[in-house]
Coordinates of C-alpha atoms in Angstrom, one line a residue:
M478 CA 0.5 0.1 0.1
S479 CA 1.5 3.5 -1.2
D480 CA 1.8 6.2 1.4
S481 CA -0.8 8.3 -0.8
D482 CA -3.5 5.8 0.8
R483 CA -2.2 5.3 3.9
L484 CA -2.6 8.6 4.3
L485 CA -6.1 8.5 2.8
R486 CA -7.2 5.8 4.9
R487 CA -6.2 7.3 7.9
Y488 CA -8.1 10.2 7.2
Q489 CA -11.6 8.3 6.3
A490 CA -11.6 6.4 9.3
L491 CA -11.0 10.2 10.7
L492 CA -14.2 11.5 9.4
G493 CA -16.1 8.1 10.6
A494 CA -14.7 8.8 14.4
V495 CA -16.2 12.0 13.9
P496 CA -20.3 12.5 14.4
Q497 CA -20.8 15.1 11.4
T498 CA -21.5 14.4 8.0
V499 CA -18.9 15.3 5.1
W500 CA -19.9 16.3 1.6
V501 CA -19.7 17.8 -1.8
L502 CA -20.9 20.3 -3.8
S503 CA -20.2 20.2 -7.1
P504 CA -20.4 23.3 -9.0
D505 CA -23.9 22.4 -10.2
G506 CA -25.7 22.2 -6.9
V507 CA -26.5 18.3 -6.4
V508 CA -24.6 17.0 -2.9
T509 CA -22.7 14.2 -2.4
T510 CA -21.9 12.5 0.7
L511 CA -18.3 11.9 1.4
V512 CA -19.0 10.6 4.7
D513 CA -22.3 10.1 7.0
G514 CA -21.2 10.9 10.4
G515 CA -25.1 9.6 12.2
V516 CA -26.1 14.2 11.6
Q517 CA -30.5 12.9 11.0
E518 CA -30.1 16.4 8.7
K519 CA -28.8 15.9 6.2
L520 CA -28.2 18.6 2.7
W521 CA -29.4 16.7 -0.1
H522 CA -30.7 17.7 -3.3
P523 CA -34.4 17.7 -3.4
A524 CA -36.0 16.2 -5.6
G525 CA -37.3 18.4 -8.6
G526 CA -34.9 21.1 -8.8
G527 CA -34.3 23.6 -7.0
S528 CA -31.1 24.4 -4.2
W529 CA -30.6 22.7 -1.1
T530 CA -31.0 26.1 0.7
D531 CA -34.8 25.4 0.3
A532 CA -33.8 22.6 4.3
I533 CA -32.5 26.3 5.9
H534 CA -35.7 27.8 8.4
P535 CA -37.0 30.6 6.2
K536 CA -35.6 32.9 9.5
D537 CA -32.0 31.9 8.6
R538 CA -32.0 31.6 4.9
D539 CA -31.8 35.2 3.9
W540 CA -28.4 36.2 5.7
F541 CA -27.0 32.4 5.3
E542 CA -27.4 33.1 1.4
R543 CA -25.5 35.9 2.3
E544 CA -22.8 34.0 3.7
W545 CA -22.4 31.7 1.2
R546 CA -22.2 34.3 -1.8
R547 CA -19.8 36.5 0.1
G548 CA -17.5 33.0 0.3
A549 CA -17.6 31.8 -2.7
R550 CA -17.1 36.0 -3.8
L551 CA -13.5 36.2 -1.4
R552 CA -12.5 32.4 -1.9
T553 CA -13.0 32.1 2.4
P554 CA -14.9 29.1 4.2
V555 CA -18.3 29.9 5.7
D556 CA -18.3 28.3 9.2
A557 CA -22.5 29.5 10.4
I558 CA -25.2 27.1 12.5
V559 CA -27.9 26.8 10.7
R560 CA -31.5 25.2 11.7
L561 CA -32.3 22.0 8.5
R562 CA -34.8 21.2 7.5
V563 CA -35.2 17.5 9.7
E564 CA -35.7 14.7 7.1
G565 CA -39.0 12.8 6.7
D566 CA -40.8 15.7 9.2
P567 CA -41.3 19.6 6.8
S568 CA -42.3 20.6 10.3
R569 CA -39.4 20.2 12.0
H570 CA -36.1 22.1 11.8
R571 CA -32.7 21.3 13.9
H572 CA -29.9 23.6 14.6
V573 CA -26.3 22.7 12.8
R574 CA -22.9 23.7 12.2
V575 CA -22.2 23.8 8.6
V576 CA -18.4 24.2 7.6
A577 CA -17.5 24.6 4.1
A578 CA -14.9 25.9 1.5
P579 CA -14.7 26.1 -1.6
V580 CA -12.5 24.4 -3.8
Q581 CA -12.0 25.8 -7.5
E582 CA -12.5 23.4 -10.9
P583 CA -9.7 24.3 -13.9
G584 CA -12.1 26.5 -15.9
G585 CA -13.2 28.9 -12.8
R586 CA -15.6 26.7 -12.0
L587 CA -16.4 26.4 -7.9
E588 CA -17.2 23.2 -5.6
W589 CA -18.0 22.8 -2.2
V590 CA -16.1 20.7 0.1
G591 CA -17.6 21.1 3.9
S592 CA -19.5 19.7 7.4
V593 CA -22.6 19.3 8.7
A594 CA -22.0 18.5 12.4
D595 CA -25.0 18.6 15.8
A596 CA -24.8 21.9 17.2
E597 CA -28.4 22.1 19.0
E598 CA -27.4 21.9 22.1
H599 CA -24.8 24.7 21.7
W600 CA -27.1 26.9 20.3
R601 CA -30.2 27.0 23.0
T602 CA -27.0 26.9 25.5
R603 CA -25.9 30.3 23.5
T604 CA -29.5 31.6 22.8
R605 CA -30.6 31.1 26.7
E606 CA -27.6 32.9 27.5
K607 CA -27.9 35.7 25.1
L608 CA -31.6 36.5 25.8
L609 CA -31.0 36.1 29.3
A610 CA -28.7 38.4 29.3
R611 CA -31.1 40.9 27.3
M612 CA -33.6 40.3 30.2
A613 CA -30.7 41.6 32.5
P614 CA -32.6 45.4 32.2
V615 CA -36.4 44.1 33.3
P616 CA -35.4 44.0 37.1
A617 CA -34.7 47.4 37.0
A618 CA -37.5 48.9 34.9
R619 CA -39.1 51.9 36.1
D620 CA -42.8 49.7 35.6
L621 CA -44.5 47.4 33.5
S622 CA -44.7 48.3 30.3
E623 CA -40.3 48.8 30.5
A624 CA -40.4 45.3 31.8
F625 CA -42.8 43.9 29.7
M626 CA -41.3 46.2 26.4
T627 CA -37.3 45.0 27.2
T628 CA -39.5 41.0 27.0
A629 CA -40.6 41.6 23.7
A630 CA -38.3 42.9 22.4
A631 CA -35.6 39.6 23.4
V632 CA -38.0 37.4 21.9
V633 CA -39.0 39.2 18.4
P634 CA -38.2 38.3 15.9
E635 CA -35.6 35.4 17.3
L636 CA -37.5 33.1 19.0
A637 CA -41.2 34.3 18.3
D638 CA -43.0 36.9 15.8
A639 CA -45.8 37.7 17.9
V640 CA -45.6 37.9 21.6
A641 CA -49.1 39.6 23.8
I642 CA -48.9 39.8 27.6
F643 CA -52.0 39.2 29.5
L644 CA -52.3 40.4 33.1
V645 CA -55.0 38.7 35.6
P646 CA -56.7 41.4 37.6
H647 CA -56.1 40.4 41.0
E648 CA -59.6 41.6 42.8
K649 CA -61.3 39.7 39.7
E650 CA -59.0 36.6 39.8
T651 CA -62.3 34.2 40.7
D652 CA -65.1 35.7 38.1
F653 CA -62.0 35.4 35.9
W654 CA -61.2 32.0 36.8
S655 CA -64.5 30.5 36.2
T656 CA -65.3 32.9 32.6
G657 CA -61.9 34.3 31.7
S658 CA -63.4 37.7 30.7
A659 CA -61.5 40.8 31.7
S660 CA -61.8 44.1 29.7
A661 CA -59.4 45.4 27.8
T662 CA -58.0 48.0 29.2
S663 CA -56.9 45.5 32.2
S664 CA -56.0 42.5 30.7
I665 CA -53.5 43.6 27.4
E666 CA -50.7 44.7 28.4
R667 CA -47.6 44.5 25.7
V668 CA -48.1 43.6 22.1
D669 CA -45.2 43.5 19.9
L670 CA -44.7 42.0 16.3
A671 CA -42.4 41.0 14.1
P672 CA -43.1 43.5 10.9
G673 CA -46.1 42.7 8.0
L674 CA -47.5 40.9 10.8
P675 CA -51.9 42.9 10.6
S676 CA -52.7 44.5 13.8
L677 CA -54.2 42.8 16.3
A678 CA -58.0 43.9 17.2
P679 CA -58.6 46.3 20.3
L680 CA -60.8 43.8 22.8
E681 CA -64.1 43.9 23.6
P682 CA -65.2 43.8 26.7
D683 CA -66.6 41.1 26.4
F684 CA -63.8 39.3 25.2
L685 CA -63.1 35.6 26.8
L686 CA -59.3 33.8 26.9
G687 CA -60.1 30.7 25.2
P688 CA -60.3 27.6 27.0
V689 CA -56.7 26.2 27.1
A690 CA -55.4 29.2 28.0
R691 CA -57.1 29.0 31.0
R692 CA -56.5 25.7 32.1
A693 CA -52.5 26.9 31.4
M694 CA -52.9 29.7 33.8
R695 CA -55.2 27.7 36.2
E696 CA -52.3 24.7 35.5
Q697 CA -49.1 27.3 36.3
R698 CA -47.9 24.4 33.1
A699 CA -46.9 25.9 29.7
R700 CA -48.6 24.8 26.2
L701 CA -47.4 25.1 23.0
L702 CA -50.1 24.5 20.3
T703 CA -48.2 23.5 16.5
F704 CA -50.9 23.5 13.9
P705 CA -51.3 23.9 9.9
S706 CA -50.3 27.7 8.2
G707 CA -52.8 29.6 9.1
R708 CA -55.0 26.6 10.6
P709 CA -55.2 27.1 14.3
P710 CA -57.7 24.3 16.0
E711 CA -61.7 25.6 15.6
T712 CA -61.9 24.8 20.0
G713 CA -59.7 25.7 22.4
I714 CA -59.0 29.1 21.6
S715 CA -61.2 32.5 22.3
P716 CA -63.1 33.8 18.1
A717 CA -60.6 37.0 18.7
S718 CA -57.9 35.0 18.9
S719 CA -58.3 32.3 16.1
R720 CA -59.3 35.6 13.1
W721 CA -55.9 36.7 14.2
L722 CA -54.2 33.8 13.7
R723 CA -56.2 32.6 10.2
E724 CA -54.8 36.1 8.5
A725 CA -51.3 36.3 9.9
G726 CA -50.2 32.9 8.5
A727 CA -49.3 31.1 12.2
T728 CA -47.7 28.0 12.7
S729 CA -47.8 28.0 16.2
V730 CA -48.7 29.3 20.1
A731 CA -47.2 28.7 23.2
L732 CA -48.9 30.4 26.5
L733 CA -46.4 30.4 28.6
P734 CA -48.3 31.5 32.9
V735 CA -46.1 34.1 34.9
V736 CA -46.2 32.9 38.8
V737 CA -45.1 35.8 41.4
A738 CA -45.3 33.8 44.6
G739 CA -47.8 31.1 44.1
R740 CA -50.1 32.1 41.9
T741 CA -51.0 32.6 37.8
V742 CA -50.4 36.7 37.1
A743 CA -50.0 36.7 34.0
L744 CA -50.2 35.5 30.8
A745 CA -47.1 35.6 27.7
T746 CA -48.9 34.3 24.3
T747 CA -46.1 34.1 21.8
A748 CA -46.7 33.1 18.2
T749 CA -45.2 32.6 15.0
C750 CA -46.8 33.2 11.6
R751 CA -46.2 34.1 8.1
G752 CA -45.2 30.5 7.9
N753 CA -42.5 29.7 9.2
P754 CA -42.3 26.7 10.9
P755 CA -43.3 26.1 14.0
A756 CA -41.6 26.8 17.5
D757 CA -40.6 23.1 19.3
E758 CA -40.5 22.1 23.0
G759 CA -36.8 23.0 23.2
D760 CA -38.3 27.0 22.4
L761 CA -41.4 26.9 24.3
G762 CA -38.5 26.0 27.7
L763 CA -36.2 28.9 26.5
L764 CA -39.9 30.6 26.0
Q765 CA -40.5 29.6 29.4
D766 CA -36.2 30.8 30.7
V767 CA -37.2 33.9 29.7
F768 CA -40.7 35.0 30.8
Q769 CA -40.1 33.8 34.1
Q770 CA -37.1 36.9 34.6
M771 CA -41.0 38.6 34.7
S772 CA -41.9 38.2 38.4
G773 CA -40.0 39.8 39.8
P774 CA -40.8 43.3 38.1
L775 CA -44.6 41.9 38.2
R776 CA -43.9 41.4 42.5
R777 CA -42.7 45.0 42.6
T778 CA -44.8 46.2 40.7
M779 CA -47.8 44.3 42.8
E780 CA -46.6 45.4 45.6
L781 CA -46.1 49.5 44.6
Q782 CA -49.9 49.0 43.8
S783 CA -51.2 47.0 46.5
A784 CA -49.9 50.3 48.9
R785 CA -50.7 52.4 46.2
D786 CA -54.2 50.7 47.0
T787 CA -54.4 50.9 50.5
A788 CA -52.7 54.7 50.4
L789 CA -55.9 56.2 48.1
T790 CA -58.5 54.1 50.0
L791 CA -57.0 56.1 53.3
Q792 CA -57.2 59.3 51.5
Q793 CA -60.4 59.5 49.4
S794 CA -62.2 57.9 53.0
F795 CA -61.8 61.5 54.0
L796 CA -62.5 63.4 50.8
A797 CA -66.1 62.8 50.9
A798 CA -68.7 64.8 49.1
P799 CA -68.5 68.9 50.9
P800 CA -72.1 68.9 52.7
L801 CA -75.3 70.9 51.2
V802 CA -75.2 74.4 52.5
D803 CA -78.6 76.9 51.8
G804 CA -77.4 79.3 50.0
L805 CA -74.0 77.6 48.5
V806 CA -73.7 75.4 45.3
S807 CA -70.1 73.0 46.2
T808 CA -68.3 71.2 44.1
A809 CA -65.2 68.9 44.9
L810 CA -62.8 66.5 43.5
Y811 CA -59.6 64.7 43.6
H812 CA -56.7 63.1 41.0
P813 CA -53.3 61.2 42.2
A814 CA -51.0 61.8 40.4
D815 CA -50.4 60.7 37.3
S816 CA -47.6 57.4 39.0
D817 CA -48.2 53.9 39.7
A818 CA -46.4 54.4 42.6
E819 CA -46.9 57.5 44.1
V820 CA -49.8 58.5 46.0
G821 CA -49.8 62.2 48.7
G822 CA -51.4 64.2 51.1
D823 CA -53.6 65.9 49.7
W824 CA -56.8 67.0 51.4
Y825 CA -60.3 69.1 51.1
D826 CA -62.8 69.9 53.9
A827 CA -66.0 71.5 55.0
V828 CA -68.0 70.6 57.7
K829 CA -71.7 72.6 59.0
L830 CA -71.2 74.3 62.3
S831 CA -73.5 76.1 64.1
D832 CA -76.0 78.8 62.6
G833 CA -75.7 78.3 59.2
A834 CA -72.0 78.6 59.2
L835 CA -69.4 76.7 57.3
A836 CA -65.5 75.1 57.5
L837 CA -63.5 75.2 55.0
T838 CA -59.6 73.6 54.5
I839 CA -58.0 72.6 51.3
G840 CA -53.9 71.0 52.4
D841 CA -50.6 69.4 51.6
I842 CA -49.0 66.9 53.1
A843 CA -45.5 66.6 51.9
G844 CA -44.4 63.3 50.9
H845 CA -45.7 60.6 48.3
D846 CA -46.6 57.5 50.2
V847 CA -48.9 55.3 52.6
D848 CA -46.7 58.2 55.8
A849 CA -48.2 61.2 54.0
A850 CA -51.7 59.5 53.4
T851 CA -51.9 58.0 56.9
T852 CA -50.6 61.4 58.7
M853 CA -52.8 63.4 56.2
G854 CA -55.7 61.4 58.1
R855 CA -55.0 62.3 61.4
V856 CA -54.2 66.0 60.3
N857 CA -57.6 66.2 58.9
S858 CA -59.5 64.9 61.7
M859 CA -57.9 67.3 64.2
L860 CA -58.5 69.8 62.6
R861 CA -61.8 68.9 61.6
A862 CA -62.1 68.6 65.6
L863 CA -60.9 72.0 66.2
A864 CA -63.0 73.7 64.0
Y865 CA -66.4 72.1 64.9
D866 CA -65.3 72.5 68.5
S867 CA -64.6 76.0 68.5
G868 CA -67.6 77.3 66.3
P869 CA -68.1 79.9 63.4
A870 CA -66.4 82.8 65.9
V871 CA -63.3 81.6 66.3
S872 CA -60.7 82.9 64.2
P873 CA -59.3 80.4 61.1
A874 CA -55.8 81.7 62.4
L875 CA -56.4 80.4 66.1
T876 CA -57.7 77.4 65.2
L877 CA -54.2 76.6 63.0
D878 CA -52.4 78.0 65.5
R879 CA -53.9 75.1 68.3
L880 CA -53.8 72.5 65.4
D881 CA -50.2 73.4 64.4
R882 CA -49.2 73.3 68.3
V883 CA -51.0 70.0 68.6
V884 CA -49.8 68.6 66.0
Q885 CA -46.3 69.1 66.6
A886 CA -46.6 67.7 70.2
L887 CA -48.4 64.6 69.8
D888 CA -46.6 63.4 65.6
S889 CA -42.8 64.5 64.2
P890 CA -44.8 65.2 60.6
S891 CA -43.6 67.0 57.0
M892 CA -43.9 70.4 56.6
I893 CA -47.6 71.2 56.1
T894 CA -49.7 73.2 54.1
A895 CA -53.2 74.5 54.6
V896 CA -56.7 76.9 54.1
H897 CA -59.1 77.0 56.7
A898 CA -62.0 78.9 56.1
I899 CA -64.8 80.1 57.7
L900 CA -67.8 81.2 55.7
R901 CA -70.8 83.1 57.8
R902 CA -74.2 83.9 56.7
E903 CA -75.0 87.1 56.0
T904 CA -77.9 88.2 54.4
E905 CA -79.5 86.4 51.2
H906 CA -77.0 87.9 48.6
L907 CA -74.1 87.9 51.1
W908 CA -71.6 85.1 52.6
R909 CA -68.5 86.9 55.2
V910 CA -65.4 84.6 54.3
T911 CA -62.5 85.2 56.8
L912 CA -59.8 82.5 55.9
S913 CA -55.9 81.8 57.2
N914 CA -53.7 80.5 54.7
A915 CA -50.5 78.6 56.5
G916 CA -48.2 78.8 53.0
H917 CA -50.6 77.3 50.7
P918 CA -51.3 78.7 47.1
P919 CA -53.8 81.5 47.7
P920 CA -57.4 80.7 46.2
L921 CA -59.0 82.1 43.7
L922 CA -61.2 85.1 43.9
I923 CA -64.0 85.4 40.4
P924 CA -66.8 87.6 40.9
A925 CA -68.9 87.2 39.2
G926 CA -69.3 89.2 35.9
Q927 CA -65.2 90.4 36.7
P928 CA -61.8 89.0 36.2
A929 CA -60.7 86.2 38.9
R930 CA -58.2 87.9 41.9
Y931 CA -56.0 86.2 43.9
L932 CA -56.5 86.6 47.5
H933 CA -53.1 87.1 48.8
N934 CA -53.1 88.4 52.6
P935 CA -51.9 91.4 52.4
A936 CA -50.6 91.1 55.3
G937 CA -47.5 89.0 53.9
A938 CA -47.8 84.4 53.7
D939 CA -48.1 83.1 56.8
P940 CA -45.7 80.0 57.1
P941 CA -46.2 76.4 57.1
L942 CA -47.4 74.3 59.4
C943 CA -44.5 72.2 61.6
V944 CA -42.0 74.3 60.5
A945 CA -41.0 76.3 63.9
D946 CA -42.8 76.7 67.3
G947 CA -45.0 80.6 67.9
L948 CA -44.8 81.5 64.5
P949 CA -47.3 84.3 64.4
R950 CA -50.3 83.5 61.7
S951 CA -53.0 86.1 60.9
D952 CA -56.5 86.4 58.6
Q953 CA -57.9 88.1 55.8
E954 CA -61.7 88.7 55.6
T955 CA -63.5 88.7 51.6
E956 CA -67.1 88.5 50.4
L957 CA -68.5 86.5 48.4
R958 CA -70.9 87.6 46.9
E959 CA -74.2 85.5 44.7
G960 CA -73.0 84.5 41.5
D961 CA -69.0 84.7 42.8
V962 CA -67.0 81.5 42.9
M963 CA -64.0 80.8 45.2
V964 CA -62.0 77.9 44.4
F965 CA -59.3 76.3 47.0
Y966 CA -56.7 73.7 45.5
T967 CA -53.4 72.2 46.0
D968 CA -50.5 72.6 44.4
G969 CA -50.3 70.1 41.9
L970 CA -52.5 72.7 40.2
V971 CA -49.6 75.5 39.6
E972 CA -46.8 73.8 40.7
T973 CA -44.6 71.4 37.3
P974 CA -41.3 70.9 37.0
G975 CA -38.9 73.8 35.1
T976 CA -41.7 76.5 34.8
D977 CA -42.1 79.7 36.8
I978 CA -44.4 78.9 39.0
G979 CA -45.8 83.1 38.6
H980 CA -46.3 82.4 35.3
N981 CA -48.3 79.1 36.2
L982 CA -50.9 80.9 38.3
R983 CA -50.6 84.0 35.5
R984 CA -52.4 81.2 33.1
L985 CA -54.2 79.4 36.1
R986 CA -56.5 82.7 36.5
E987 CA -56.3 83.5 32.0
R988 CA -58.0 79.4 32.4
T989 CA -61.1 80.6 35.5
D990 CA -61.6 84.1 33.1
E991 CA -62.3 82.0 30.4
L992 CA -64.5 79.3 31.8
A993 CA -66.4 81.8 33.8
G994 CA -66.6 83.9 30.6
R995 CA -68.5 80.8 29.1
G996 CA -70.8 80.8 31.5
A997 CA -69.5 77.5 32.2
S998 CA -71.2 75.9 35.7
L999 CA -69.1 75.2 39.0
P1000 CA -68.1 71.3 38.2
A1001 CA -67.6 72.2 34.3
L1002 CA -65.2 75.2 36.1
V1003 CA -63.1 73.3 37.8
R1004 CA -63.0 70.3 35.5
G1005 CA -61.3 72.9 33.6
L1006 CA -59.2 73.9 35.4
L1007 CA -57.1 70.6 35.9
P1008 CA -54.0 70.6 33.2
P1009 CA -53.3 68.1 30.7
V1010 CA -53.1 64.2 32.0
Q1011 CA -49.3 63.9 30.8
N1012 CA -48.3 66.9 33.4
R1013 CA -50.4 65.7 36.3
L1014 CA -46.6 65.0 38.3
D1015 CA -47.9 65.7 41.7
D1016 CA -51.4 64.8 43.1
I1017 CA -54.5 67.3 42.4
A1018 CA -57.8 68.9 45.2
V1019 CA -60.5 71.3 44.8
I1020 CA -63.0 72.5 46.4
A1021 CA -65.0 75.2 44.8
L1022 CA -67.9 77.1 45.6
Q1023 CA -70.5 79.3 43.7
A1024 CA -73.3 82.0 46.7
R1025 CA -76.5 81.0 45.1
A1026 CA -79.7 83.0 46.3
D1027 CA -81.8 80.3 47.8
R1028 CA -84.7 79.3 45.2

């Protein structure tokens, strides 16, 4: 045996011992297997013509063909991991590593010699690491929407073509499990679609998740549904979802419950579409790893929402409708800050006194948390008791002074601003108003048929409560005649970071004149003073009164 034959036999033995397939691709596109190394997914020349690259997964085909053309042009090897169709099962693909080198034949034509080795586990390990790295920002997400955005971007379009996330409203959980219904505004939280897919229609209020999705959530077990392109199961999926899956040419749907503290709080659904091969159990495992990263942000959001709900319930329990008083029409509103995490200490109150008088207060306690709301409740209760016990003849400044001493003796609260006013009726068409302002934005008086004006204290502004002992406080007086309106408000109505408070007060007065000039009713006037939702960075409380003759 010649040395060259011996070397060839050794080389063939070596190739046979390696778990890979060695092949040659002729210039006319025919693939010939030289060594079958046990790789299931083989390159072949499809019957009826065409290219062997038809066996490559549609999502890998474009970029792999670009790499191949580049290798042919530059005469350089190609080394890539791609998904190849499993022989005998056109719906399944497996990751393989293709290494190919171009060999130039006489005449300039190219032949390729290469190998194919199984790379499924390597790809899944690498992909899991990559996806979890993309998910790293999720625990630090500022809110749930940001967490969902990061999650969706991690899987579209690499693992899925569409993502939708549904939340289970905790307060409706019992009804949800029995009916699967959820309103469109509270159920679907994030949708991410690959380009070219039809948009999802808005969900109707009576939207039902299908029984398969409800079962996955109830059992806390991921499910994978695969089906021919655009032909989802006729049962088990909601009609709205089924319509969209048909339009999108979907081939699979993955249902992934997101569990926090033993409770299913969300359902992540993904779909492969446009005729792309369906996901498989390996893809489902990767998706489970990704979406489970959402449990941390969901837990924190739920805790914040629970604290916020508790504080809002406490806060709003003190914000009852103003009492009915002959000769006065009143309206009030409270809007929390446009934030999922903040609750403030704003409040308003009105209490009837003897002789048909009315005590009215609006105030703000520094802070945006449960402590602020709790302190607000105590301070409001104490001021209400002091006002009722003192009666209509006592100076509001004296009442605020008493409140200041009591609060500082019993508590260690943050700074408090407030306006406390006593309204006494002198005639059928006239009310006498005495008020004291403890560092609060000035009330706005809107005389009937005249421009609005602020009620500034001529003696100078009094300090807020709880800043020092024994500070002097003063009263100021004004009149409220038939048709006149007085508006009390908290600083959220006029304070915006980065803007001038004086300019905002002028804008508020101009807006008031505009609304009053249109003849707006008292409730419409108050609602019209609110800034746009996106500018509501602080809580806003407003209470307004209008003098009316008895009818």
